[in-house]
PDB file of C-alpha atoms in Angstrom:
ATOM      1  CA  MET A   1      -7.249  15.134   6.498  1.00 46.00           C
ATOM      2  CA  PHE A   2      -9.891  13.362   4.374  1.00 42.00           C
ATOM      3  CA  PRO A   3      -7.903  13.459   1.112  1.00 43.00           C
ATOM      4  CA  SER A   4      -5.087  11.565   2.848  1.00 47.00           C
ATOM      5  CA  LEU A   5      -7.385   8.666   3.697  1.00 48.00           C
ATOM      6  CA  ASP A   6      -6.659   6.242   0.900  1.00 45.00           C
ATOM      7  CA  PHE A   7      -9.855   4.325   0.164  1.00 44.00           C
ATOM      8  CA  GLY A   8      -8.403   2.685  -2.913  1.00 37.00           C
ATOM      9  CA  VAL A   9      -7.395  -0.424  -0.972  1.00 38.00           C
ATOM     10  CA  PHE A  10     -10.927  -1.380   0.018  1.00 45.00           C
ATOM     11  CA  ASN A  11     -10.722  -4.428  -2.226  1.00 42.00           C
ATOM     12  CA  LEU A  12     -12.125  -7.075   0.057  1.00 40.00           C
ATOM     13  CA  PHE A  13     -15.659  -5.769  -0.221  1.00 45.00           C
ATOM     14  CA  ALA A  14     -15.552  -3.334  -3.109  1.00 51.00           C
ATOM     15  CA  SER A  15     -19.327  -3.230  -3.378  1.00 45.00           C
ATOM     16  CA  LEU A  16     -19.485  -1.393  -0.046  1.00 52.00           C
ATOM     17  CA  ARG A  17     -18.129   1.709  -1.831  1.00 50.00           C
ATOM     18  CA  LYS A  18     -21.150   2.127  -4.071  1.00 49.00           C
ATOM     19  CA  THR A  19     -22.942   4.655  -1.891  1.00 43.00           C
ATOM     20  CA  VAL A  20     -21.825   7.932  -0.376  1.00 41.00           C
ATOM     21  CA  ILE A  21     -23.059   6.938   3.073  1.00 52.00           C
ATOM     22  CA  ASP A  22     -20.730   3.928   3.114  1.00 63.00           C
ATOM     23  CA  LEU A  23     -17.713   6.120   2.501  1.00 76.00           C
ATOM     24  CA  SER A  24     -18.845   8.666   5.049  1.00 82.00           C
ATOM     25  CA  ILE A  25     -18.967   5.965   7.723  1.00 86.00           C
ATOM     26  CA  PHE A  26     -15.396   4.939   7.004  1.00 86.00           C
ATOM     27  CA  GLU A  27     -14.288   8.566   6.760  1.00 86.00           C
ATOM     28  CA  ARG A  28     -15.673   9.392  10.198  1.00 90.00           C
ATOM     29  CA  ILE A  29     -14.202   6.283  11.805  1.00 91.00           C
ATOM     30  CA  LEU A  30     -10.728   6.903  10.394  1.00 89.00           C
ATOM     31  CA  PHE A  31     -10.772  10.653  10.913  1.00 90.00           C
ATOM     32  CA  ILE A  32     -11.876  10.436  14.558  1.00 91.00           C
ATOM     33  CA  TRP A  33      -9.325   7.734  15.299  1.00 88.00           C
ATOM     34  CA  ALA A  34      -6.562   9.797  13.682  1.00 88.00           C
ATOM     35  CA  ILE A  35      -7.262  12.980  15.644  1.00 89.00           C
ATOM     36  CA  ARG A  36      -7.505  10.984  18.878  1.00 88.00           C
ATOM     37  CA  HIS A  37      -4.083   9.426  18.215  1.00 82.00           C
ATOM     38  CA  PRO A  38      -1.845  12.324  17.105  1.00 83.00           C
ATOM     39  CA  ALA A  39       1.363  10.376  17.801  1.00 76.00           C
ATOM     40  CA  SER A  40       0.731   8.225  14.755  1.00 78.00           C
ATOM     41  CA  GLY A  41      -2.208   9.810  12.976  1.00 77.00           C
ATOM     42  CA  TYR A  42      -3.714   7.993  10.033  1.00 79.00           C
ATOM     43  CA  VAL A  43      -1.466   5.346   8.462  1.00 76.00           C
ATOM     44  CA  GLN A  44      -2.277   3.631   5.195  1.00 74.00           C
ATOM     45  CA  GLY A  45      -3.532   0.139   5.920  1.00 73.00           C
ATOM     46  CA  ILE A  46      -5.557   1.078   8.998  1.00 79.00           C
ATOM     47  CA  ASN A  47      -8.593   1.452   6.737  1.00 79.00           C
ATOM     48  CA  ASP A  48      -8.371  -2.264   5.934  1.00 77.00           C
ATOM     49  CA  LEU A  49      -8.944  -3.031   9.599  1.00 80.00           C
ATOM     50  CA  VAL A  50     -12.371  -1.407   9.602  1.00 83.00           C
ATOM     51  CA  THR A  51     -13.822  -3.500   6.776  1.00 81.00           C
ATOM     52  CA  PRO A  52     -14.121  -6.925   8.453  1.00 81.00           C
ATOM     53  CA  PHE A  53     -15.714  -5.428  11.561  1.00 85.00           C
ATOM     54  CA  PHE A  54     -18.109  -3.397   9.430  1.00 86.00           C
ATOM     55  CA  VAL A  55     -19.192  -6.485   7.489  1.00 82.00           C
ATOM     56  CA  VAL A  56     -19.678  -8.554  10.642  1.00 84.00           C
ATOM     57  CA  TYR A  57     -22.003  -5.962  12.138  1.00 88.00           C
ATOM     58  CA  VAL A  58     -23.892  -5.467   8.880  1.00 87.00           C
ATOM     59  CA  PHE A  59     -24.727  -9.176   8.975  1.00 84.00           C
ATOM     60  CA  GLU A  60     -26.676  -8.573  12.187  1.00 87.00           C
ATOM     61  CA  TYR A  61     -29.264  -6.698  10.132  1.00 88.00           C
ATOM     62  CA  ILE A  62     -29.431  -8.653   6.873  1.00 82.00           C
ATOM     63  CA  GLU A  63     -30.025 -12.229   5.711  1.00 76.00           C
ATOM     64  CA  GLU A  64     -28.186 -12.118   2.394  1.00 71.00           C
ATOM     65  CA  GLU A  65     -24.610 -11.746   1.232  1.00 70.00           C
ATOM     66  CA  VAL A  66     -23.319  -8.278   2.008  1.00 67.00           C
ATOM     67  CA  GLU A  67     -21.766  -7.987  -1.461  1.00 68.00           C
ATOM     68  CA  ASN A  68     -25.272  -8.013  -2.927  1.00 71.00           C
ATOM     69  CA  PHE A  69     -26.859  -5.710  -0.378  1.00 73.00           C
ATOM     70  CA  ASP A  70     -27.310  -1.944  -0.536  1.00 76.00           C
ATOM     71  CA  VAL A  71     -26.082  -0.937   2.912  1.00 79.00           C
ATOM     72  CA  SER A  72     -27.601   2.519   2.557  1.00 78.00           C
ATOM     73  CA  SER A  73     -31.060   0.956   2.657  1.00 82.00           C
ATOM     74  CA  LEU A  74     -30.644   0.134   6.342  1.00 85.00           C
ATOM     75  CA  GLU A  75     -32.358   2.323   8.906  1.00 89.00           C
ATOM     76  CA  GLU A  76     -30.374   5.246  10.253  1.00 89.00           C
ATOM     77  CA  GLU A  77     -30.243   3.772  13.751  1.00 93.00           C
ATOM     78  CA  ALA A  78     -28.797   0.520  12.405  1.00 92.00           C
ATOM     79  CA  LEU A  79     -26.113   2.417  10.487  1.00 91.00           C
ATOM     80  CA  ARG A  80     -25.179   4.406  13.590  1.00 93.00           C
ATOM     81  CA  ASN A  81     -24.870   1.192  15.595  1.00 95.00           C
ATOM     82  CA  ILE A  82     -22.730  -0.434  12.902  1.00 92.00           C
ATOM     83  CA  GLU A  83     -20.474   2.605  12.753  1.00 93.00           C
ATOM     84  CA  ALA A  84     -20.067   2.814  16.537  1.00 95.00           C
ATOM     85  CA  ASP A  85     -19.369  -0.903  16.953  1.00 94.00           C
ATOM     86  CA  SER A  86     -16.894  -0.930  14.053  1.00 92.00           C
ATOM     87  CA  PHE A  87     -15.052   2.076  15.515  1.00 94.00           C
ATOM     88  CA  TRP A  88     -14.864   0.482  18.959  1.00 92.00           C
ATOM     89  CA  CYS A  89     -13.526  -2.827  17.630  1.00 88.00           C
ATOM     90  CA  MET A  90     -10.922  -1.191  15.411  1.00 87.00           C
ATOM     91  CA  SER A  91      -9.782   1.038  18.280  1.00 88.00           C
ATOM     92  CA  LYS A  92      -9.554  -1.946  20.619  1.00 84.00           C
ATOM     93  CA  LEU A  93      -7.460  -3.815  18.076  1.00 81.00           C
ATOM     94  CA  LEU A  94      -5.063  -0.892  17.614  1.00 82.00           C
ATOM     95  CA  ASP A  95      -4.724  -0.004  21.291  1.00 78.00           C
ATOM     96  CA  GLY A  96      -1.986  -2.538  21.883  1.00 71.00           C
ATOM     97  CA  ILE A  97      -0.016  -1.895  18.707  1.00 73.00           C
ATOM     98  CA  GLN A  98      -0.082   1.853  18.149  1.00 70.00           C
ATOM     99  CA  ASP A  99       3.685   2.018  18.624  1.00 66.00           C
ATOM    100  CA  ASN A 100       3.974   0.098  15.357  1.00 66.00           C
ATOM    101  CA  TYR A 101       3.092   3.382  13.665  1.00 68.00           C
ATOM    102  CA  THR A 102       4.765   6.058  15.780  1.00 65.00           C
ATOM    103  CA  PHE A 103       8.144   7.631  14.979  1.00 65.00           C
ATOM    104  CA  ALA A 104      10.898   5.006  14.411  1.00 66.00           C
ATOM    105  CA  GLN A 105       8.273   2.263  14.772  1.00 68.00           C
ATOM    106  CA  PRO A 106       9.570   0.879  18.110  1.00 71.00           C
ATOM    107  CA  GLY A 107       6.760  -1.663  18.246  1.00 68.00           C
ATOM    108  CA  ILE A 108       7.751  -3.221  14.931  1.00 73.00           C
ATOM    109  CA  GLN A 109      11.437  -3.214  15.880  1.00 77.00           C
ATOM    110  CA  ARG A 110      10.683  -5.187  19.056  1.00 79.00           C
ATOM    111  CA  LYS A 111       8.484  -7.622  17.150  1.00 79.00           C
ATOM    112  CA  VAL A 112      11.107  -8.190  14.456  1.00 80.00           C
ATOM    113  CA  LYS A 113      13.620  -9.163  17.130  1.00 82.00           C
ATOM    114  CA  ALA A 114      11.102 -11.378  18.929  1.00 82.00           C
ATOM    115  CA  LEU A 115      10.035 -13.005  15.663  1.00 83.00           C
ATOM    116  CA  GLU A 116      13.598 -13.853  14.688  1.00 82.00           C
ATOM    117  CA  GLU A 117      14.229 -15.316  18.131  1.00 84.00           C
ATOM    118  CA  LEU A 118      11.057 -17.391  17.947  1.00 85.00           C
ATOM    119  CA  VAL A 119      11.793 -18.694  14.449  1.00 83.00           C
ATOM    120  CA  SER A 120      15.319 -19.616  15.563  1.00 83.00           C
ATOM    121  CA  ARG A 121      13.771 -21.893  18.184  1.00 85.00           C
ATOM    122  CA  ILE A 122      11.299 -23.383  15.714  1.00 85.00           C
ATOM    123  CA  ASP A 123      13.600 -24.055  12.764  1.00 81.00           C
ATOM    124  CA  VAL A 124      17.217 -22.943  12.932  1.00 78.00           C
ATOM    125  CA  ILE A 125      17.967 -24.238   9.410  1.00 77.00           C
ATOM    126  CA  PHE A 126      15.132 -22.166   7.986  1.00 75.00           C
ATOM    127  CA  LEU A 127      16.324 -19.011   9.741  1.00 75.00           C
ATOM    128  CA  ALA A 128      19.926 -19.560   8.653  1.00 76.00           C
ATOM    129  CA  SER A 129      18.820 -19.893   5.042  1.00 72.00           C
ATOM    130  CA  TYR A 130      16.669 -16.787   5.376  1.00 69.00           C
ATOM    131  CA  ARG A 131      19.560 -14.802   6.810  1.00 70.00           C
ATOM    132  CA  SER A 132      21.920 -16.023   4.096  1.00 70.00           C
ATOM    133  CA  THR A 133      20.034 -13.847   1.610  1.00 66.00           C
ATOM    134  CA  ASN A 134      20.872 -10.737   3.721  1.00 63.00           C
ATOM    135  CA  CYS A 135      17.289 -10.374   4.908  1.00 61.00           C
ATOM    136  CA  GLU A 136      18.033 -10.446   8.615  1.00 51.00           C
ATOM    137  CA  SER A 137      15.941  -7.796  10.391  1.00 43.00           C
ATOM    138  CA  SER A 138      14.977  -6.429   6.991  1.00 44.00           C
ATOM    139  CA  GLU A 139      11.806  -4.860   5.741  1.00 50.00           C
ATOM    140  CA  HIS A 140      10.717  -8.284   4.517  1.00 52.00           C
ATOM    141  CA  VAL A 141      10.320  -9.551   8.071  1.00 52.00           C
ATOM    142  CA  GLN A 142       8.328  -6.398   8.733  1.00 53.00           C
ATOM    143  CA  ARG A 143       5.990  -7.334   5.881  1.00 56.00           C
ATOM    144  CA  CYS A 144       4.850 -10.244   8.001  1.00 55.00           C
ATOM    145  CA  ILE A 145       4.085  -7.857  10.860  1.00 51.00           C
ATOM    146  CA  SER A 146       2.325  -5.159   8.832  1.00 51.00           C
ATOM    147  CA  LEU A 147      -1.336  -5.242   9.728  1.00 43.00           C
ATOM    148  CA  HIS A 148      -2.943  -4.411   6.436  1.00 42.00           C
ATOM    149  CA  ARG A 149      -1.668  -7.567   4.738  1.00 47.00           C
ATOM    150  CA  TYR A 150      -3.576  -9.969   6.987  1.00 50.00           C
ATOM    151  CA  THR A 151      -6.914  -8.388   7.659  1.00 49.00           C
ATOM    152  CA  GLY A 152      -8.802 -11.680   7.922  1.00 54.00           C
ATOM    153  CA  VAL A 153      -6.388 -12.976  10.527  1.00 54.00           C
ATOM    154  CA  ASN A 154      -6.594  -9.705  12.451  1.00 54.00           C
ATOM    155  CA  ALA A 155     -10.345  -9.997  12.871  1.00 52.00           C
ATOM    156  CA  LEU A 156     -10.123 -13.589  14.076  1.00 55.00           C
ATOM    157  CA  THR A 157      -7.276 -13.052  16.528  1.00 54.00           C
ATOM    158  CA  GLU A 158      -9.096 -10.194  18.250  1.00 56.00           C
ATOM    159  CA  ALA A 159     -10.841 -12.902  20.287  1.00 54.00           C
ATOM    160  CA  GLU A 160      -7.511 -13.915  21.859  1.00 62.00           C
ATOM    161  CA  PRO A 161      -7.753 -13.160  25.629  1.00 59.00           C
ATOM    162  CA  GLU A 162      -4.227 -11.741  25.847  1.00 63.00           C
ATOM    163  CA  GLY A 163      -4.881  -9.373  22.976  1.00 63.00           C
ATOM    164  CA  PHE A 164      -3.866  -9.143  19.367  1.00 67.00           C
ATOM    165  CA  SER A 165      -0.271  -8.013  19.867  1.00 69.00           C
ATOM    166  CA  HIS A 166       0.816 -11.108  21.805  1.00 77.00           C
ATOM    167  CA  PHE A 167      -0.774 -13.709  19.541  1.00 81.00           C
ATOM    168  CA  HIS A 168       0.178 -11.859  16.372  1.00 80.00           C
ATOM    169  CA  LEU A 169       3.826 -12.844  16.941  1.00 83.00           C
ATOM    170  CA  TYR A 170       2.912 -16.519  16.612  1.00 87.00           C
ATOM    171  CA  VAL A 171       0.702 -15.870  13.584  1.00 85.00           C
ATOM    172  CA  CYS A 172       3.692 -14.214  11.871  1.00 84.00           C
ATOM    173  CA  ALA A 173       5.972 -17.141  12.754  1.00 87.00           C
ATOM    174  CA  ALA A 174       3.435 -19.670  11.507  1.00 89.00           C
ATOM    175  CA  PHE A 175       3.006 -17.686   8.304  1.00 86.00           C
ATOM    176  CA  LEU A 176       6.747 -17.543   7.590  1.00 84.00           C
ATOM    177  CA  VAL A 177       7.270 -21.233   8.314  1.00 86.00           C
ATOM    178  CA  ARG A 178       4.241 -22.023   6.139  1.00 88.00           C
ATOM    179  CA  TRP A 179       6.380 -20.998   3.144  1.00 85.00           C
ATOM    180  CA  ARG A 180       9.512 -22.795   4.365  1.00 85.00           C
ATOM    181  CA  LYS A 181       9.987 -24.889   1.216  1.00 86.00           C
ATOM    182  CA  GLU A 182       9.616 -21.940  -1.146  1.00 85.00           C
ATOM    183  CA  ILE A 183      11.901 -19.703   0.933  1.00 80.00           C
ATOM    184  CA  LEU A 184      14.613 -22.362   1.203  1.00 81.00           C
ATOM    185  CA  GLU A 185      14.648 -22.636  -2.595  1.00 82.00           C
ATOM    186  CA  GLU A 186      15.574 -18.958  -2.957  1.00 78.00           C
ATOM    187  CA  ARG A 187      19.302 -18.269  -2.937  1.00 75.00           C
ATOM    188  CA  ASP A 188      19.513 -14.503  -3.251  1.00 77.00           C
ATOM    189  CA  PHE A 189      17.943 -11.311  -1.968  1.00 77.00           C
ATOM    190  CA  GLN A 190      16.128 -10.464  -5.192  1.00 80.00           C
ATOM    191  CA  GLY A 191      14.515 -13.876  -5.509  1.00 80.00           C
ATOM    192  CA  LEU A 192      13.327 -13.835  -1.914  1.00 77.00           C
ATOM    193  CA  MET A 193      11.992 -10.301  -2.312  1.00 78.00           C
ATOM    194  CA  ILE A 194       9.936 -11.306  -5.356  1.00 82.00           C
ATOM    195  CA  LEU A 195       8.621 -14.386  -3.535  1.00 81.00           C
ATOM    196  CA  LEU A 196       7.540 -12.502  -0.412  1.00 77.00           C
ATOM    197  CA  GLN A 197       5.857  -9.799  -2.466  1.00 77.00           C
ATOM    198  CA  ASN A 198       3.834 -12.328  -4.443  1.00 81.00           C
ATOM    199  CA  LEU A 199       2.845 -15.075  -2.029  1.00 79.00           C
ATOM    200  CA  PRO A 200      -0.217 -16.947  -3.358  1.00 81.00           C
ATOM    201  CA  THR A 201      -2.647 -15.934  -0.618  1.00 79.00           C
ATOM    202  CA  MET A 202      -5.081 -13.903  -2.716  1.00 78.00           C
ATOM    203  CA  HIS A 203      -7.651 -16.698  -2.752  1.00 80.00           C
ATOM    204  CA  TRP A 204      -7.171 -17.923   0.794  1.00 78.00           C
ATOM    205  CA  GLY A 205     -10.457 -18.735   2.499  1.00 76.00           C
ATOM    206  CA  ASN A 206     -11.600 -19.802   5.948  1.00 76.00           C
ATOM    207  CA  GLU A 207      -9.929 -23.198   5.673  1.00 84.00           C
ATOM    208  CA  GLU A 208      -6.466 -21.803   4.976  1.00 84.00           C
ATOM    209  CA  VAL A 209      -6.808 -19.135   7.666  1.00 81.00           C
ATOM    210  CA  SER A 210      -8.032 -21.735  10.175  1.00 84.00           C
ATOM    211  CA  VAL A 211      -4.993 -23.937   9.489  1.00 88.00           C
ATOM    212  CA  LEU A 212      -2.695 -20.937   9.952  1.00 86.00           C
ATOM    213  CA  LEU A 213      -4.331 -19.972  13.244  1.00 84.00           C
ATOM    214  CA  ALA A 214      -4.219 -23.553  14.499  1.00 88.00           C
ATOM    215  CA  GLU A 215      -0.476 -23.672  13.858  1.00 90.00           C
ATOM    216  CA  ALA A 216      -0.054 -20.286  15.564  1.00 87.00           C
ATOM    217  CA  TYR A 217      -1.886 -21.597  18.644  1.00 86.00           C
ATOM    218  CA  ARG A 218       0.352 -24.672  18.638  1.00 89.00           C
ATOM    219  CA  LEU A 219       3.448 -22.488  18.583  1.00 89.00           C
ATOM    220  CA  LYS A 220       2.064 -20.271  21.305  1.00 86.00           C
ATOM    221  CA  PHE A 221       1.415 -23.130  23.687  1.00 85.00           C
ATOM    222  CA  ALA A 222       4.783 -24.688  22.855  1.00 84.00           C
ATOM    223  CA  PHE A 223       6.827 -21.538  23.452  1.00 83.00           C
ATOM    224  CA  ALA A 224       4.849 -18.847  25.287  1.00 73.00           C
ATOM    225  CA  ASP A 225       4.111 -21.159  28.207  1.00 64.00           C
ATOM    226  CA  ALA A 226       7.658 -22.568  28.198  1.00 62.00           C
ATOM    227  CA  PRO A 227       9.964 -19.549  28.404  1.00 58.00           C
ATOM    228  CA  ASN A 228      13.095 -21.695  28.765  1.00 58.00           C
ATOM    229  CA  HIS A 229      12.441 -22.964  25.248  1.00 54.00           C
ATOM    230  CA  TYR A 230      11.886 -19.456  23.923  1.00 48.00           C
ATOM    231  CA  LYS A 231      14.971 -17.747  25.327  1.00 52.00           C
ATOM    232  CA  ARG A 232      18.533 -18.834  24.921  1.00 49.00           C
TER     233      ARG A 232
END
C-alpha cells in the first residue's frame, strides 16, 4: 500500500518532507483512511488535502514560519495531536464526497450536471461558447471539481455549515466564470484544453482566494436559496 501513496505532489510545503517522521505521519493518515474506505481506497490527490490541515495545527505549537521549522523537533505528544487532528479534518472533508472516487465516479457525474445547469443560469452565452468547443460534460469540467487542484479553497470551505460538497459547486462555478474572457477567446477544443491545463493560479494568495470565495458565496445566496432561479 505505501508505495502507491504518491508523495511527489507535496509541493505546497516541500520543506515538510525533510524528515522521516514527517513522511510517516502522512503515511499513517493516508494508509488508515484508505483501509477504512475500501470502496475507493487511496486516490492520488487525497494527499494534498492533508497538508493544509497539518500546517494549521503545526502553527499551534510554533511562532515562526513552518517552512523554516524542523517539525521533528516538536514533542512527541504535540506530533500525535497534530496527526490526529489532521486525520480527523481530512476524513470530515472527504465524508461527503467519497463517491467522487468510487467506481464510475457517480459523485462527479452528478456535480458535472449540476455545474452545467448552474452556469447556464449565470451566463448562458458563456456556457454556449464553452459547449461549442465540444467540451460539454467533458473531463475539463471535471478538472474544476477535482479536489487536489484547489487545496487552499478546500481548507477554507470546510467551515461552511452545510459541508464542503454543497458549497464546492458554487466555488467551481465562480472559478469557471472567473476565466470567462479567456475561455470565450478560445475557438477549438485544443485551445481550450491548453488554457484549462495552464491557468495562471500558481501564485494565487489569500487575496485571490478570498475574492473567489466571496463570488461563490454570492452565487450560493443568489441560486441555492432561490430554487426557481436554479431549475428550469
